[in-house]
mmCIF file of C-alpha atoms in Angstrom:
data_model
loop_
_atom_site.group_PDB
_atom_site.id
_atom_site.type_symbol
_atom_site.label_atom_id
_atom_site.label_comp_id
_atom_site.label_asym_id
_atom_site.label_seq_id
_atom_site.Cartn_x
_atom_site.Cartn_y
_atom_site.Cartn_z
ATOM 1 C CA MET A 1 -16.153 26.460 6.557
ATOM 2 C CA ILE A 2 -17.996 23.135 6.384
ATOM 3 C CA ALA A 3 -17.008 20.766 9.220
ATOM 4 C CA MET A 4 -15.533 17.506 7.928
ATOM 5 C CA ASP A 5 -14.952 14.160 9.560
ATOM 6 C CA LEU A 6 -11.463 13.380 10.792
ATOM 7 C CA MET A 7 -9.486 10.505 9.257
ATOM 8 C CA HIS A 8 -6.486 9.094 11.143
ATOM 9 C CA HIS A 9 -3.476 7.550 9.425
ATOM 10 C CA SER A 10 -0.565 5.603 10.866
ATOM 11 C CA SER A 11 2.226 3.461 9.450
ATOM 12 C CA CYS A 12 2.235 1.234 12.528
ATOM 13 C CA PHE A 13 2.136 -1.751 10.156
ATOM 14 C CA LEU A 14 5.886 -1.100 9.709
ATOM 15 C CA LEU A 15 6.458 -1.763 13.410
ATOM 16 C CA PRO A 16 7.314 -5.272 14.655
ATOM 17 C CA THR A 17 4.326 -5.108 17.006
ATOM 18 C CA ILE A 18 1.287 -2.927 16.371
ATOM 19 C CA PRO A 19 0.577 -0.860 19.514
ATOM 20 C CA LEU A 20 -2.364 -2.103 21.564
ATOM 21 C CA GLN A 21 -4.331 1.103 21.048
ATOM 22 C CA ARG A 22 -4.094 0.593 17.276
ATOM 23 C CA ARG A 23 -4.989 -3.074 17.110
ATOM 24 C CA PRO A 24 -8.789 -2.784 17.068
ATOM 25 C CA SER A 25 -8.795 -0.090 14.417
ATOM 26 C CA LEU A 26 -7.593 -1.694 11.180
ATOM 27 C CA THR A 27 -7.646 -5.030 9.416
ATOM 28 C CA TYR A 28 -4.837 -5.527 6.887
ATOM 29 C CA ALA A 29 -4.781 -7.228 3.518
ATOM 30 C CA LEU A 30 -1.413 -7.661 1.776
ATOM 31 C CA LEU A 31 -1.224 -7.528 -2.011
ATOM 32 C CA VAL A 32 1.979 -8.508 -3.845
ATOM 33 C CA LEU A 33 2.736 -7.038 -7.285
ATOM 34 C CA ASN A 34 5.435 -7.997 -9.781
ATOM 35 C CA GLN A 35 8.388 -5.999 -8.448
ATOM 36 C CA ASN A 36 11.094 -6.756 -5.894
ATOM 37 C CA LEU A 37 9.720 -7.426 -2.418
ATOM 38 C CA PRO A 38 10.606 -4.740 0.161
ATOM 39 C CA ARG A 39 12.858 -5.887 3.004
ATOM 40 C CA PHE A 40 9.948 -5.604 5.473
ATOM 41 C CA THR A 41 7.593 -7.892 3.511
ATOM 42 C CA PRO A 42 7.705 -10.691 6.165
ATOM 43 C CA LEU A 43 6.589 -8.150 8.769
ATOM 44 C CA LEU A 44 3.621 -7.056 6.648
ATOM 45 C CA TRP A 45 2.792 -10.706 5.959
ATOM 46 C CA ASN A 46 2.488 -11.383 9.680
ATOM 47 C CA HIS A 47 0.213 -8.371 10.214
ATOM 48 C CA ALA A 48 -2.143 -9.227 7.339
ATOM 49 C CA GLN A 49 -5.286 -11.349 7.582
ATOM 50 C CA LEU A 50 -5.576 -11.815 3.810
ATOM 51 C CA HIS A 51 -2.722 -12.377 1.333
ATOM 52 C CA LEU A 52 -3.051 -11.934 -2.421
ATOM 53 C CA CYS A 53 -0.713 -12.009 -5.395
ATOM 54 C CA ALA A 54 -1.454 -10.143 -8.596
ATOM 55 C CA ASP A 55 -0.374 -12.476 -11.408
ATOM 56 C CA GLY A 56 3.447 -12.191 -11.628
ATOM 57 C CA GLY A 57 3.580 -11.113 -8.004
ATOM 58 C CA ALA A 58 3.345 -14.833 -7.242
ATOM 59 C CA ASN A 59 6.720 -15.322 -8.954
ATOM 60 C CA ARG A 60 8.212 -12.670 -6.662
ATOM 61 C CA LEU A 61 6.755 -14.309 -3.582
ATOM 62 C CA TYR A 62 7.981 -17.742 -4.653
ATOM 63 C CA ASP A 63 11.491 -16.557 -5.580
ATOM 64 C CA GLU A 64 12.195 -13.855 -3.003
ATOM 65 C CA MET A 65 10.410 -14.757 0.237
ATOM 66 C CA PRO A 66 12.899 -17.596 0.981
ATOM 67 C CA LEU A 67 15.750 -15.064 0.695
ATOM 68 C CA PHE A 68 14.527 -13.407 3.903
ATOM 69 C CA PHE A 69 15.035 -16.713 5.743
ATOM 70 C CA PRO A 70 18.394 -18.020 4.448
ATOM 71 C CA GLN A 71 18.777 -20.514 7.312
ATOM 72 C CA GLU A 72 15.515 -22.272 6.449
ATOM 73 C CA ASP A 73 14.557 -24.666 3.690
ATOM 74 C CA ALA A 74 13.112 -22.668 0.773
ATOM 75 C CA SER A 75 10.203 -25.059 0.294
ATOM 76 C CA ASP A 76 9.213 -24.731 3.959
ATOM 77 C CA VAL A 77 9.230 -20.926 3.682
ATOM 78 C CA ARG A 78 7.079 -21.051 0.556
ATOM 79 C CA ARG A 79 4.558 -23.369 2.145
ATOM 80 C CA ARG A 80 4.343 -21.250 5.283
ATOM 81 C CA ASN A 81 3.835 -18.072 3.242
ATOM 82 C CA LYS A 82 1.390 -19.192 0.606
ATOM 83 C CA PRO A 83 -1.079 -16.619 -0.762
ATOM 84 C CA ASP A 84 -4.794 -17.044 -0.196
ATOM 85 C CA VAL A 85 -5.567 -15.825 -3.718
ATOM 86 C CA ILE A 86 -3.742 -15.300 -7.022
ATOM 87 C CA LYS A 87 -5.689 -13.102 -9.409
ATOM 88 C CA GLY A 88 -4.890 -11.456 -12.732
ATOM 89 C CA ASP A 89 -4.747 -12.030 -16.445
ATOM 90 C CA MET A 90 -2.147 -14.805 -15.895
ATOM 91 C CA ASP A 91 0.261 -13.610 -18.560
ATOM 92 C CA SER A 92 3.251 -13.361 -16.201
ATOM 93 C CA ILE A 93 3.012 -16.126 -13.595
ATOM 94 C CA ARG A 94 5.225 -19.135 -14.303
ATOM 95 C CA ARG A 95 3.464 -22.460 -14.657
ATOM 96 C CA GLU A 96 5.480 -24.197 -11.933
ATOM 97 C CA VAL A 97 4.638 -21.365 -9.520
ATOM 98 C CA LEU A 98 0.949 -21.533 -10.376
ATOM 99 C CA GLU A 99 0.886 -25.301 -9.933
ATOM 100 C CA PHE A 100 2.830 -25.151 -6.648
ATOM 101 C CA TYR A 101 0.461 -22.699 -4.970
ATOM 102 C CA ALA A 102 -2.640 -24.324 -6.463
ATOM 103 C CA SER A 103 -1.544 -27.628 -4.928
ATOM 104 C CA LEU A 104 -1.477 -25.903 -1.511
ATOM 105 C CA GLY A 105 -5.061 -24.707 -1.878
ATOM 106 C CA THR A 106 -4.504 -21.135 -3.099
ATOM 107 C CA GLU A 107 -7.553 -19.822 -4.952
ATOM 108 C CA ILE A 108 -6.708 -19.048 -8.592
ATOM 109 C CA VAL A 109 -8.864 -16.388 -10.250
ATOM 110 C CA ASP A 110 -8.127 -16.151 -13.985
ATOM 111 C CA LYS A 111 -9.242 -12.805 -15.443
ATOM 112 C CA SER A 112 -7.461 -13.140 -18.785
ATOM 113 C CA HIS A 113 -10.668 -12.064 -20.538
ATOM 114 C CA ASP A 114 -10.453 -8.643 -18.849
ATOM 115 C CA GLN A 115 -7.814 -6.507 -20.550
ATOM 116 C CA ASP A 116 -9.337 -3.161 -19.547
ATOM 117 C CA THR A 117 -8.138 -3.114 -15.921
ATOM 118 C CA THR A 118 -4.752 -3.677 -14.307
ATOM 119 C CA ASP A 119 -3.963 -6.657 -12.103
ATOM 120 C CA LEU A 120 -3.921 -4.318 -9.078
ATOM 121 C CA HIS A 121 -7.417 -3.116 -9.986
ATOM 122 C CA LYS A 122 -8.593 -6.722 -10.313
ATOM 123 C CA CYS A 123 -7.204 -7.652 -6.889
ATOM 124 C CA VAL A 124 -8.620 -4.594 -5.113
ATOM 125 C CA THR A 125 -12.003 -5.406 -6.632
ATOM 126 C CA TYR A 126 -11.706 -8.936 -5.246
ATOM 127 C CA ILE A 127 -10.893 -7.636 -1.764
ATOM 128 C CA ARG A 128 -13.815 -5.217 -1.870
ATOM 129 C CA ASP A 129 -16.433 -7.541 -3.343
ATOM 130 C CA SER A 130 -15.467 -11.176 -2.797
ATOM 131 C CA ALA A 131 -13.178 -11.709 0.187
ATOM 132 C CA SER A 132 -15.217 -13.520 2.827
ATOM 133 C CA GLY A 133 -14.426 -13.684 6.513
ATOM 134 C CA LEU A 134 -12.614 -10.350 6.427
ATOM 135 C CA ASP A 135 -13.632 -7.360 8.527
ATOM 136 C CA LYS A 136 -13.960 -4.656 5.874
ATOM 137 C CA SER A 137 -15.307 -1.921 8.137
ATOM 138 C CA ASN A 138 -11.765 -0.683 8.830
ATOM 139 C CA LEU A 139 -9.758 -2.366 6.108
ATOM 140 C CA CYS A 140 -6.333 -1.226 4.921
ATOM 141 C CA VAL A 141 -4.792 -2.743 1.780
ATOM 142 C CA LEU A 142 -0.978 -2.807 1.793
ATOM 143 C CA VAL A 143 0.503 -3.115 -1.700
ATOM 144 C CA VAL A 144 4.145 -4.146 -2.132
ATOM 145 C CA GLY A 145 5.897 -3.920 -5.474
ATOM 146 C CA ALA A 146 3.713 -0.965 -6.433
ATOM 147 C CA LEU A 147 6.591 1.479 -6.903
ATOM 148 C CA GLY A 148 9.696 1.114 -9.025
ATOM 149 C CA GLY A 149 10.010 -0.436 -12.449
ATOM 150 C CA ARG A 150 8.079 0.964 -15.396
ATOM 151 C CA PHE A 151 6.699 4.462 -14.912
ATOM 152 C CA ASP A 152 3.416 3.669 -16.683
ATOM 153 C CA HIS A 153 2.849 0.845 -14.185
ATOM 154 C CA GLU A 154 3.427 3.256 -11.297
ATOM 155 C CA MET A 155 0.946 5.717 -12.771
ATOM 156 C CA GLY A 156 -1.557 2.919 -13.251
ATOM 157 C CA ASN A 157 -1.182 2.007 -9.576
ATOM 158 C CA LEU A 158 -1.736 5.615 -8.524
ATOM 159 C CA ASN A 159 -4.838 5.679 -10.701
ATOM 160 C CA VAL A 160 -6.172 2.629 -8.845
ATOM 161 C CA ILE A 161 -5.929 4.288 -5.424
ATOM 162 C CA CYS A 162 -7.782 7.273 -6.879
ATOM 163 C CA ARG A 163 -10.496 5.067 -8.410
ATOM 164 C CA PHE A 164 -10.966 3.300 -5.072
ATOM 165 C CA SER A 165 -10.776 6.492 -3.031
ATOM 166 C CA SER A 166 -13.208 5.186 -0.410
ATOM 167 C CA MET A 167 -10.742 2.393 0.499
ATOM 168 C CA ARG A 168 -7.514 2.721 2.446
ATOM 169 C CA ILE A 169 -4.765 1.595 0.059
ATOM 170 C CA VAL A 170 -1.050 2.084 0.780
ATOM 171 C CA LEU A 171 1.557 1.645 -1.964
ATOM 172 C CA LEU A 172 4.959 0.577 -0.614
ATOM 173 C CA SER A 173 8.529 0.193 -1.768
ATOM 174 C CA ASN A 174 11.817 -0.140 0.101
ATOM 175 C CA ASP A 175 12.185 3.646 0.054
ATOM 176 C CA SER A 176 8.744 5.184 0.522
ATOM 177 C CA LEU A 177 5.007 4.787 0.855
ATOM 178 C CA ILE A 178 2.115 6.615 -0.807
ATOM 179 C CA HIS A 179 -1.560 6.855 0.032
ATOM 180 C CA LEU A 180 -4.483 9.084 -0.816
ATOM 181 C CA LEU A 181 -5.852 11.857 1.382
ATOM 182 C CA PRO A 182 -9.441 12.328 0.121
ATOM 183 C CA ARG A 183 -10.630 15.929 0.104
ATOM 184 C CA THR A 184 -13.815 14.936 1.952
ATOM 185 C CA TYR A 185 -11.890 14.511 5.236
ATOM 186 C CA CYS A 186 -9.566 16.379 7.527
ATOM 187 C CA HIS A 187 -6.508 14.201 8.079
ATOM 188 C CA GLU A 188 -4.286 13.421 11.051
ATOM 189 C CA ILE A 189 -1.136 11.511 10.135
ATOM 190 C CA HIS A 190 0.608 9.941 13.116
ATOM 191 C CA ILE A 191 4.290 9.656 12.231
ATOM 192 C CA GLN A 192 6.174 6.530 13.307
ATOM 193 C CA THR A 193 9.532 8.246 13.681
ATOM 194 C CA SER A 194 11.448 5.017 14.285
ATOM 195 C CA VAL A 195 10.638 3.680 10.816
ATOM 196 C CA GLU A 196 9.605 6.584 8.568
ATOM 197 C CA GLY A 197 10.524 10.148 7.666
ATOM 198 C CA PRO A 198 11.668 12.775 7.763
ATOM 199 C CA HIS A 199 11.257 13.462 4.026
ATOM 200 C CA CYS A 200 7.678 13.742 2.823
ATOM 201 C CA GLY A 201 5.468 15.295 0.168
ATOM 202 C CA LEU A 202 1.910 16.354 -0.631
ATOM 203 C CA ILE A 203 0.900 16.204 -4.273
ATOM 204 C CA PRO A 204 -2.446 17.306 -5.742
ATOM 205 C CA ILE A 205 -4.008 14.582 -7.866
ATOM 206 C CA GLY A 206 -6.886 14.854 -10.321
ATOM 207 C CA THR A 207 -7.413 18.594 -10.029
ATOM 208 C CA PRO A 208 -5.372 21.590 -8.805
ATOM 209 C CA SER A 209 -5.742 22.597 -5.174
ATOM 210 C CA LYS A 210 -6.861 26.154 -4.565
ATOM 211 C CA SER A 211 -6.354 25.819 -0.807
ATOM 212 C CA SER A 212 -4.312 23.313 1.228
ATOM 213 C CA THR A 213 -3.344 23.768 4.869
ATOM 214 C CA THR A 214 -1.009 21.693 7.036
ATOM 215 C CA THR A 215 0.592 21.601 10.452
ATOM 216 C CA GLY A 216 3.615 19.624 11.623
ATOM 217 C CA LEU A 217 5.850 20.168 8.574
ATOM 218 C CA GLN A 218 8.982 22.242 8.182
ATOM 219 C CA TRP A 219 7.331 24.118 5.321
ATOM 220 C CA ASP A 220 3.657 24.175 6.240
ATOM 221 C CA LEU A 221 0.977 25.121 3.745
ATOM 222 C CA ASN A 222 -1.411 27.925 4.699
ATOM 223 C CA ASN A 223 -4.391 28.046 2.344
ATOM 224 C CA THR A 224 -1.787 27.410 -0.337
ATOM 225 C CA ALA A 225 -2.593 26.711 -3.982
ATOM 226 C CA MET A 226 -0.857 23.711 -5.559
ATOM 227 C CA GLU A 227 -0.854 22.341 -9.098
ATOM 228 C CA PHE A 228 1.429 20.708 -11.625
ATOM 229 C CA GLY A 229 3.212 23.486 -13.450
ATOM 230 C CA GLY A 230 3.147 25.500 -10.224
ATOM 231 C CA LEU A 231 3.890 24.741 -6.581
ATOM 232 C CA VAL A 232 3.916 21.093 -5.450
ATOM 233 C CA SER A 233 5.004 20.290 -1.898
ATOM 234 C CA THR A 234 7.795 17.787 -2.530
ATOM 235 C CA SER A 235 10.984 17.414 -0.450
ATOM 236 C CA ASN A 236 9.209 18.656 2.662
ATOM 237 C CA ILE A 237 10.284 17.577 6.165
ATOM 238 C CA VAL A 238 8.216 16.163 9.017
ATOM 239 C CA LYS A 239 8.858 18.182 12.188
ATOM 240 C CA GLU A 240 6.184 16.826 14.555
ATOM 241 C CA GLU A 241 4.850 13.382 15.426
ATOM 242 C CA LYS A 242 1.413 14.459 14.199
ATOM 243 C CA VAL A 243 0.813 16.067 10.811
ATOM 244 C CA THR A 244 -2.571 17.546 9.922
ATOM 245 C CA VAL A 245 -3.786 18.127 6.372
ATOM 246 C CA GLN A 246 -6.888 19.744 4.918
ATOM 247 C CA SER A 247 -7.397 20.467 1.238
ATOM 248 C CA ASP A 248 -10.075 21.231 -1.319
ATOM 249 C CA CYS A 249 -8.733 18.494 -3.616
ATOM 250 C CA ASP A 250 -7.476 14.950 -3.229
ATOM 251 C CA LEU A 251 -3.796 14.813 -2.271
ATOM 252 C CA LEU A 252 -1.195 12.079 -2.365
ATOM 253 C CA TRP A 253 0.782 11.775 0.863
ATOM 254 C CA THR A 254 4.228 10.257 0.571
ATOM 255 C CA ILE A 255 6.899 9.737 3.219
ATOM 256 C CA SER A 256 10.310 8.090 3.174
ATOM 257 C CA ILE A 257 10.875 4.741 4.897
ATOM 258 C CA LYS A 258 14.037 4.467 6.957
ATOM 259 C CA LYS A 259 16.661 1.879 6.113
ATOM 260 C CA LEU A 260 17.109 0.157 9.454
#
């Protein structure tokens, strides 16, 4: 068997304070899409060094971020939590929201001429190619509002994380998170048991898997074949604080987020 590099994964961004041993490893960018903001959005905002809204995601930020701070003036909350960039085809953002954030210095990137890529794709491209002053050597992009709503939008978001398979991109909702496990690595997933689990899943994406092997799950895979129309490892259970995964195809890892 060919030896592969090891890739570590952790949802420590869901913790109020990222453990000291994790702090040097990842830089976070937060990307807001046009769905309801998860209850832990303020926490992610504080962890992130770059904040972007994809088109109508700016409406969500404007309308919903003040709801997390009901004792504060809504305008103060909005000013304190302004995005660095708003990018997209600008067919969803309300004019008063656009003008408000533009007046605070938010960069507006109008890509209305590009109808071949989604707003998530446009924003990930910006992070990869244009964001200055950001350490991209160990970058993780956290995407809120990526799950829920229209199914074709969800599938489009999954397609984006597959197209940008060399980047760490995590899709988040109130209930779960999803990220890609590229087949070119062995994976160690460090479970944050206080905030996630125990329900999880491994789903082959792009091509069937002829051989996937795991440790740390209630129903581990052992050189197991997986494909749509056959076995797919959904409704599995995390049993250990470290899960290992190796596969001959790209897999989606998903795990439930606890309602604290």
